[in-house]
mmCIF file of C-alpha atoms and ligand atoms in Angstrom:
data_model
loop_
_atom_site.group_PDB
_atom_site.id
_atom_site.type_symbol
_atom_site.label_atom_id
_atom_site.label_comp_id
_atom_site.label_asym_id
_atom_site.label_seq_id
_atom_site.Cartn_x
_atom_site.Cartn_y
_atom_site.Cartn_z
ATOM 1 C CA UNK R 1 -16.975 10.898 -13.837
ATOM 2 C CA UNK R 2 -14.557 8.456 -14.205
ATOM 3 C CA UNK R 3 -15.723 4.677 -14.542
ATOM 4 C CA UNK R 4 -13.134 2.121 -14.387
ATOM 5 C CA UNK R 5 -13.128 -2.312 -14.382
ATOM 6 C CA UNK R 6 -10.565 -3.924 -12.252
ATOM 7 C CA UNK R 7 -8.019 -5.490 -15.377
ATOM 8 C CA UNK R 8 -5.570 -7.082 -12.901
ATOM 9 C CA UNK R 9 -5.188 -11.265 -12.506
ATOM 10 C CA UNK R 10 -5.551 -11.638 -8.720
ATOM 11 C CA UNK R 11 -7.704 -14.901 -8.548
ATOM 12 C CA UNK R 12 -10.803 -15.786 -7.032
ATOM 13 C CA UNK R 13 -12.400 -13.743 -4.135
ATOM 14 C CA UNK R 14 -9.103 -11.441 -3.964
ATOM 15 C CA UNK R 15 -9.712 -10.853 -7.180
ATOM 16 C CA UNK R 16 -13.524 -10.279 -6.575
ATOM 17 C CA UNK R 17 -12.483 -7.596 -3.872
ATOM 18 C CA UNK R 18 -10.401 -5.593 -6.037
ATOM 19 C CA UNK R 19 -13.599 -5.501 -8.875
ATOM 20 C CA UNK R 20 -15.243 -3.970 -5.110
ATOM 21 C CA UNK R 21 -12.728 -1.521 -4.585
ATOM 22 C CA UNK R 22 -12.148 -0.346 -8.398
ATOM 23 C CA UNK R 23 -15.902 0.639 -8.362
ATOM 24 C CA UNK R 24 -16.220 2.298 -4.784
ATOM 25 C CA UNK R 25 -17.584 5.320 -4.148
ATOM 26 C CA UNK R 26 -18.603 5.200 -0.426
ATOM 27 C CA UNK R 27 -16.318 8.391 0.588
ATOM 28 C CA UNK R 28 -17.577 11.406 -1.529
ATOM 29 C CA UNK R 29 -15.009 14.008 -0.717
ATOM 30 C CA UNK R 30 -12.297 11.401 -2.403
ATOM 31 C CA UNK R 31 -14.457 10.724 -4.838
ATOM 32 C CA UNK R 32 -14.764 14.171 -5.998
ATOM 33 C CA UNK R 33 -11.058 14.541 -5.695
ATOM 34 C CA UNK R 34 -9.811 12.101 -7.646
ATOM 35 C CA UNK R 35 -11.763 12.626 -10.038
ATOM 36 C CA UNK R 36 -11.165 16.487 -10.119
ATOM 37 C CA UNK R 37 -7.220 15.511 -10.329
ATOM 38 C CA UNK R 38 -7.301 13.207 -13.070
ATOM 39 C CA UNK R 39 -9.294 15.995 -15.017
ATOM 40 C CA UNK R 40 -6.942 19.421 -13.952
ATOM 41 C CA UNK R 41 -3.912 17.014 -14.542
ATOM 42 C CA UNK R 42 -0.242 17.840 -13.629
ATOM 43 C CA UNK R 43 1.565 19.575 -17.059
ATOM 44 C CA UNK R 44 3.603 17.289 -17.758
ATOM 45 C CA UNK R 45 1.485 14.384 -17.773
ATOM 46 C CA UNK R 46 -1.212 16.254 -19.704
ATOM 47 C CA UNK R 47 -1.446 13.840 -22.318
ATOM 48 C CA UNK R 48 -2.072 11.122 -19.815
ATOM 49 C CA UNK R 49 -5.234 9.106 -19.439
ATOM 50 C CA UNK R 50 -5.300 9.432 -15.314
ATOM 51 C CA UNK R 51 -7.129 6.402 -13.898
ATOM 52 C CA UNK R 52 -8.639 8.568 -11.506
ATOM 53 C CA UNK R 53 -10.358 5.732 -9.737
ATOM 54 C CA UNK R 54 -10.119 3.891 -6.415
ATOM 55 C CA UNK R 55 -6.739 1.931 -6.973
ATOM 56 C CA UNK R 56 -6.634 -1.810 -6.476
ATOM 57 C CA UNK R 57 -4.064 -3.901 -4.676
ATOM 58 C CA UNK R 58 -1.409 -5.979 -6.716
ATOM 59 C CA UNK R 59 1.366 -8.248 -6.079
ATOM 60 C CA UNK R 60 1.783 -12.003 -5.406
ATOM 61 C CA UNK R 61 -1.380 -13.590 -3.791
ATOM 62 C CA UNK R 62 0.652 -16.041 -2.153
ATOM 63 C CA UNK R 63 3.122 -13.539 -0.682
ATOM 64 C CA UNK R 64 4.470 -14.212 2.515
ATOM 65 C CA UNK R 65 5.319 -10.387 2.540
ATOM 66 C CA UNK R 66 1.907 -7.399 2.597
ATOM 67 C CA UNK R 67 3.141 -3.502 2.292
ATOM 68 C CA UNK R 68 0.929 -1.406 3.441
ATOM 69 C CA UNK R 69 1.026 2.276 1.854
ATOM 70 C CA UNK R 70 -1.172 5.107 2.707
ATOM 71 C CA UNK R 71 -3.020 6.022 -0.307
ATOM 72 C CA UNK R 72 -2.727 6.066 -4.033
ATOM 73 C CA UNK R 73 -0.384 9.214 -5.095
ATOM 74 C CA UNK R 74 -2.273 12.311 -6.688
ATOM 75 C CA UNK R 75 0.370 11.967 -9.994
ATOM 76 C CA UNK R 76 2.017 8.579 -9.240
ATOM 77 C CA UNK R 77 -1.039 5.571 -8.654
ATOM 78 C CA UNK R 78 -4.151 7.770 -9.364
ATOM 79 C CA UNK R 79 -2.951 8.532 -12.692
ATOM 80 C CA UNK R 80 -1.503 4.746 -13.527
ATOM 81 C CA UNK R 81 -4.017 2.718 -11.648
ATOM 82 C CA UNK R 82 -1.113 0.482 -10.174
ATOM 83 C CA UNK R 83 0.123 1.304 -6.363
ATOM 84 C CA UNK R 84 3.394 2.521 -5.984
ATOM 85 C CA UNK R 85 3.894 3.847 -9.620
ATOM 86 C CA UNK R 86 4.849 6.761 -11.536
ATOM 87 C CA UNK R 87 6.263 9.006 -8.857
ATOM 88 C CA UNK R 88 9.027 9.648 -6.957
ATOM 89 C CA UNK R 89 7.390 7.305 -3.980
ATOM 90 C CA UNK R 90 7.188 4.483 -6.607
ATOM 91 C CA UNK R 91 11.035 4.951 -7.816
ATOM 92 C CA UNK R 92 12.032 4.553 -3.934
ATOM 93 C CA UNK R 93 10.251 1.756 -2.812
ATOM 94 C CA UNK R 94 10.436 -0.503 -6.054
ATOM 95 C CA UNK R 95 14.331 0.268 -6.248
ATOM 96 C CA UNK R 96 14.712 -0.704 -2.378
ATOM 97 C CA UNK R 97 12.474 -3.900 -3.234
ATOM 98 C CA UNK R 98 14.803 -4.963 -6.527
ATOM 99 C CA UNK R 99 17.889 -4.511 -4.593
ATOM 100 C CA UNK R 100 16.720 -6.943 -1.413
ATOM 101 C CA UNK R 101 15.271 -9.125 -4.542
ATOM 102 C CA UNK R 102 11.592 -8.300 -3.710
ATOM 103 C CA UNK R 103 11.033 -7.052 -7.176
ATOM 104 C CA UNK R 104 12.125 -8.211 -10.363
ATOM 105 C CA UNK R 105 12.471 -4.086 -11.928
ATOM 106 C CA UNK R 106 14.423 -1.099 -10.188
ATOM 107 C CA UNK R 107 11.343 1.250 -11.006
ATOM 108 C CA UNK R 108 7.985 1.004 -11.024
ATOM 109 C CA UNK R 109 6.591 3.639 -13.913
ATOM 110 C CA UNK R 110 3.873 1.988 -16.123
ATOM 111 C CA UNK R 111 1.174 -0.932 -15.370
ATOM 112 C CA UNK R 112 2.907 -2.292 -18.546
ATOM 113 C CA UNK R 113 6.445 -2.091 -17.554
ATOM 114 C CA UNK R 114 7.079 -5.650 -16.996
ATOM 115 C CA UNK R 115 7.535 -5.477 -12.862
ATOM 116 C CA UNK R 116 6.533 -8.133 -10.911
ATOM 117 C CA UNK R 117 6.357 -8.040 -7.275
ATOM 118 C CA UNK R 118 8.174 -11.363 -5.933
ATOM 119 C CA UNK R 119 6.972 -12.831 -2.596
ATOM 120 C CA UNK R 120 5.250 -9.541 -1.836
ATOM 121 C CA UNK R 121 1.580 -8.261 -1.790
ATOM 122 C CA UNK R 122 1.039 -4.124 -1.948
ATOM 123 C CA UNK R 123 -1.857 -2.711 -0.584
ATOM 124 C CA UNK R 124 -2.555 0.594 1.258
ATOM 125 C CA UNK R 125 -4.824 2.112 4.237
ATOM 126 C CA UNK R 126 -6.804 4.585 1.493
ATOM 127 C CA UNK R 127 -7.420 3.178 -2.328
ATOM 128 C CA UNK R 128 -8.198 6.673 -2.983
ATOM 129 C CA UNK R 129 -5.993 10.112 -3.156
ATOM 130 C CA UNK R 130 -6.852 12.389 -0.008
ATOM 131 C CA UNK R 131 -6.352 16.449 -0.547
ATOM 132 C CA UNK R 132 -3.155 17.006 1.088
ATOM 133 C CA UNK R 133 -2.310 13.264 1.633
ATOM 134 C CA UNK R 134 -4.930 13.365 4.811
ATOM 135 C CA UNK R 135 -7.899 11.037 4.949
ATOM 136 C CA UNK R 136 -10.267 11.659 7.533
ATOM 137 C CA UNK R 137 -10.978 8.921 10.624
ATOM 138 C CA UNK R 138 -14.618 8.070 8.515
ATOM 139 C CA UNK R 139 -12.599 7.707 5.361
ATOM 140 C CA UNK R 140 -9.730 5.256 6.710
ATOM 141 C CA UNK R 141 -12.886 3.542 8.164
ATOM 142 C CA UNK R 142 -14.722 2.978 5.026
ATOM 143 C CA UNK R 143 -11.346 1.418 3.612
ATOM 144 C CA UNK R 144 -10.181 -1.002 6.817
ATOM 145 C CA UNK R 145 -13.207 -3.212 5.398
ATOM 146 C CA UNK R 146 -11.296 -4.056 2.357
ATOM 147 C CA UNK R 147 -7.757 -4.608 4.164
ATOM 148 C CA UNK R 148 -9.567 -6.753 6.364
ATOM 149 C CA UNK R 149 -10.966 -8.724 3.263
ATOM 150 C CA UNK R 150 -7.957 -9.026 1.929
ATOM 151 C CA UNK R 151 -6.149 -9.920 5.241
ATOM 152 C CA UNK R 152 -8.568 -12.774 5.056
ATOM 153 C CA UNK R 153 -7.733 -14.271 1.551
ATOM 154 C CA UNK R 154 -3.899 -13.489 2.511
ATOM 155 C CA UNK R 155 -3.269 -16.899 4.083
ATOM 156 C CA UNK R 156 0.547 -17.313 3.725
ATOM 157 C CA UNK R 157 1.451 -13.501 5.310
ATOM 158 C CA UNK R 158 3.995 -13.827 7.823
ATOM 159 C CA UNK R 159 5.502 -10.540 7.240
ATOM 160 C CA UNK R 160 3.744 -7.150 7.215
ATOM 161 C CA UNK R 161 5.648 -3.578 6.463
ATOM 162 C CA UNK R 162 3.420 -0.795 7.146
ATOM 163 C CA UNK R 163 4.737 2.354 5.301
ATOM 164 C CA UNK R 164 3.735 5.065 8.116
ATOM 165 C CA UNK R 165 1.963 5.495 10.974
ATOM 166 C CA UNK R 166 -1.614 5.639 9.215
ATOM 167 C CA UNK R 167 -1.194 2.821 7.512
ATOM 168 C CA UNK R 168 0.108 1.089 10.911
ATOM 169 C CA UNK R 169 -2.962 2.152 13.141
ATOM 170 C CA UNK R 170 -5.022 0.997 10.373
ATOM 171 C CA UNK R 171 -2.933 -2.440 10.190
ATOM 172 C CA UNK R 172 -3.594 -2.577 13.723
ATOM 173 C CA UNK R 173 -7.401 -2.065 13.942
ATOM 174 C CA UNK R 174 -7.915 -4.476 10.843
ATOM 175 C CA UNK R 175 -5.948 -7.083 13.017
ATOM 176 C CA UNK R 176 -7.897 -5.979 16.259
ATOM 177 C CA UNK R 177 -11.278 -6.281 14.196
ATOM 178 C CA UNK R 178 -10.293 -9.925 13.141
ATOM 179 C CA UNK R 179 -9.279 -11.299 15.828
ATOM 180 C CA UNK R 180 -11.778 -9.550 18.598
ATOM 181 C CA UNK R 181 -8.481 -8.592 20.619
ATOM 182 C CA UNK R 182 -7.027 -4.753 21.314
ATOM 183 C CA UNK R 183 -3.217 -3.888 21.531
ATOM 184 C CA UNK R 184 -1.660 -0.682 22.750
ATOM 185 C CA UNK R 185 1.008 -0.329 19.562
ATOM 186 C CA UNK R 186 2.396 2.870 18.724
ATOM 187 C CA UNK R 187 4.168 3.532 15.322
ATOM 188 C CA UNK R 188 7.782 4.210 15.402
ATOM 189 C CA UNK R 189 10.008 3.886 12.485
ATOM 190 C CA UNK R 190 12.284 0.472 12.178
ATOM 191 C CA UNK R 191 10.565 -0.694 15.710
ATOM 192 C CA UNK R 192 9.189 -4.551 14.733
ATOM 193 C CA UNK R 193 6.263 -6.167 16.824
ATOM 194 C CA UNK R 194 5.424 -9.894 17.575
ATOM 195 C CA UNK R 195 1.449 -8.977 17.814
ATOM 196 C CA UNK R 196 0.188 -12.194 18.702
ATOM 197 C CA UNK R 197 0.999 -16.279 17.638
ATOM 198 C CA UNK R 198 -2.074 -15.868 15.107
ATOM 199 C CA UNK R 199 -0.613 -13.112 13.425
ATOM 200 C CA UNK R 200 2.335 -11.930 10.995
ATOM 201 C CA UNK R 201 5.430 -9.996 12.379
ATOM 202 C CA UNK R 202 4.450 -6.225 12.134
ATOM 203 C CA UNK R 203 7.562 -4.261 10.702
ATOM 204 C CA UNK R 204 7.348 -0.118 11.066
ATOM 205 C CA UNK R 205 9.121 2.331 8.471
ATOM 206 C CA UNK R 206 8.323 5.924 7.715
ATOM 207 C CA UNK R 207 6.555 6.207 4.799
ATOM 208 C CA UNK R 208 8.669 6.524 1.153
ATOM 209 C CA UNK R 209 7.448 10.302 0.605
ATOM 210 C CA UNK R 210 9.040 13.204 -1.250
ATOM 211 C CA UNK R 211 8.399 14.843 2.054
ATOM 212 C CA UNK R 212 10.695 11.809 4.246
ATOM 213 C CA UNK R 213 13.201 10.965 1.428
ATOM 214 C CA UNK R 214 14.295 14.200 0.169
ATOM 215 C CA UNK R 215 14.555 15.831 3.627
ATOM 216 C CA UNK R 216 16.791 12.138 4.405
ATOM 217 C CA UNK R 217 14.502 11.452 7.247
ATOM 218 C CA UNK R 218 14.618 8.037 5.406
ATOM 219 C CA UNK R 219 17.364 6.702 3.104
ATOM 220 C CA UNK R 220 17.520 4.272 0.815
ATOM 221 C CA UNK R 221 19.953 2.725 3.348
ATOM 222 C CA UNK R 222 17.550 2.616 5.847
ATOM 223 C CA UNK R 223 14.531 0.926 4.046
ATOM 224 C CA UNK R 224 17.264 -1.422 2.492
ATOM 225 C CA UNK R 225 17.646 -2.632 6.107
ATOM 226 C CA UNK R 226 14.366 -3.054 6.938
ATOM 227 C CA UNK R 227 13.506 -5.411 4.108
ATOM 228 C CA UNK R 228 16.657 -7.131 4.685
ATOM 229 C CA UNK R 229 15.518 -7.636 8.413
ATOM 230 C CA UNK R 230 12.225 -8.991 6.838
ATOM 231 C CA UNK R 231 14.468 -11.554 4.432
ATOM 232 C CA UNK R 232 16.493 -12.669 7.260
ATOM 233 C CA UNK R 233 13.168 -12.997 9.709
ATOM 234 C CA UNK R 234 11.631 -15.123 6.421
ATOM 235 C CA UNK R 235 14.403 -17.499 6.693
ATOM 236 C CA UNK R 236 14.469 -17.843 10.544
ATOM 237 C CA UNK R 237 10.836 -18.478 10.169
ATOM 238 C CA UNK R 238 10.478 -21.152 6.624
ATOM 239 C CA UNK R 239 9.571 -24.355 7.398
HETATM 240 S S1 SF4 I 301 -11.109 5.492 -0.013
HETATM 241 FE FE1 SF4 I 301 -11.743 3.324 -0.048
HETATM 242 S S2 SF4 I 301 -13.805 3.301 0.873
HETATM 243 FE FE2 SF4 I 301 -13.358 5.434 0.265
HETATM 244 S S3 SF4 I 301 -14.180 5.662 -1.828
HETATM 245 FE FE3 SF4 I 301 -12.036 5.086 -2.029
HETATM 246 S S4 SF4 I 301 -12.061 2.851 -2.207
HETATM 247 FE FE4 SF4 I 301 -14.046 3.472 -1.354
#
C-alpha cells in the first residue's frame, strides 16, 4: 500500500486540500489500481519509484488560467506524482504551454525538472488513474468536491481550459454546485462559453491523449490556437 505526504508549496488552505487529496482513499476500485500499477510497473520504468497515489494539483495559485485534465496517467503522473508528466500527454501539453509562454520548459518529465507553470493552475476531474482511462459517475463524484475546493481558493481564474469532455461536465457541475444555478453546455472541441458574469470564460479542447494526438484528431496547431485565444481573451479582459 502506497502512503504518500503532499511535498508541493501551494500555500494555505490550497495547500491544505492537496495534503486531502494526496491521502484519499474514498474510491476503492482506484485505489486498488493505482496501487496495483505502481507495483506491476511498465519495463522500462522498472527501476522507478511510482508515486502510485492520488496526484495533487500544481501550478501558480494566483493563475488567472485553471486546466482541467481527466486523470493522472497510468505511466506519466501516477508514476511522478506531478500532473501532466512523464508521458507522451505531458510532452504535448507542456510544449503547447512553452510555446504560447504558459510554461517556462518545453517538457514536462520529472517533479525536479525545473518547470514552472506561469499564470496557469493544473488540475484534473480524477486525482487518481481509472482502468482504461474511465472513471465511473460515483468516482468523478467523489473528486468534484475537491475541484470545487479548489475553485473556491482560485480567486483570480478568469480563464478555464477543460481538456475533454469529462473534465468539462465535471467543470460544469462544480460551477453548477457553487453557484446553485444549472446550464445546458455540451462539450465540443475549440467551442468557448461565457457561463455566467460570476464565472471564468470556459474554453473546450479534446483532451492531449496518445489516442487524439497520434490519430491528429488534435495537433499541436490546434491546441496552440486555443491557448493563444485564451492570451488574447486575457488581454481583452486585464484591468
Ligand atoms: S479519485 Fe479522487 S476521490 Fe477518488 S480516491 Fe482518488 S483522490 Fe479520492
Amino acid at each position: 500500500m502506497s502512503s504518500r505526504t503532499y511535498e508541493g508549496n501551494l500555500p494555505g488552505k490550497l495547500g491544505l486540500i492537496q495534503h486531502r487529496i494526496v491521502k484519499c482513499r474514498v474510491c476503492t476500485r482506484l485505489v486498488e489500481h493505482r496501487e496495483k500499477i505502481s507495483m506491476t510497473k511498465r519495463a522500462f520504468f522498472e527501476h522507478c519509484d511510482y508515486w502510485g497515489a492520488p496526484v495533487p494539483s500544481n501550478g501558480d495559485p494566483k493563475a488567472r488560467v485553471l486546466i482541467i485534465g481527466l486523470a493522472p496517467g497510468a505511466h506519466g503522473a501516477n508514476r511522478t506524482g506531478r500532473m501532466f508528466t512523464g508521458d507522451p500527454s505531458a510532452t504535448f501539453l507542456t510544449s503547447a504551454l512553452y510555446r504560447t509562454g504558459f510554461a517556462t520548459l518545453p517538457d514536462s518529465s520529472h517533479i525536479g525538472d525545473g518547470l514552472s507553470l506561469k499564470d496557469v493552475f493544473i488540475t484534473s476531474a480524477l486525482h487518481c488513474v481509472p482502468p482504461q482511462d474511465k472513471a465511473v459517475m460515483l468516482e468523478q463524484n467523489n473528486c468534484r468536491d475537491f475541484l470545487i475546493q479548489e475553485l473556491h481558493q482560485l480567486r483570480g481564474i478568469k480563464a478555464v481550459l477543460a481538456l475533454g469532455k469529462v473534465a468539462f461536465d465535471n467543470y460544469v457541475k462544480a460551477v453548477s454546485v457553487i453557484h446553485n444555478e444549472s446550464y445546458n453546455l455540451k462539450f465540443g472541441h475549440n467551442l468557448s462559453f461565457d457561463m455566467s458574469p460570476k464565472t471564468p470564460m470556459l474554453f473546450c479542447s479534446y483532451h492531449p491523449s496518445p489516442r487524439n494526438t497520434y490519430t491528429k484528431r488534435l495537433d499541436a496547431k490546434d491546441l496552440d490556437a486555443i491557448l493563444f485565444r485564451i492570451k488574447d481573451f486575457l488581454l481583452k479582459t486585464s484591468d
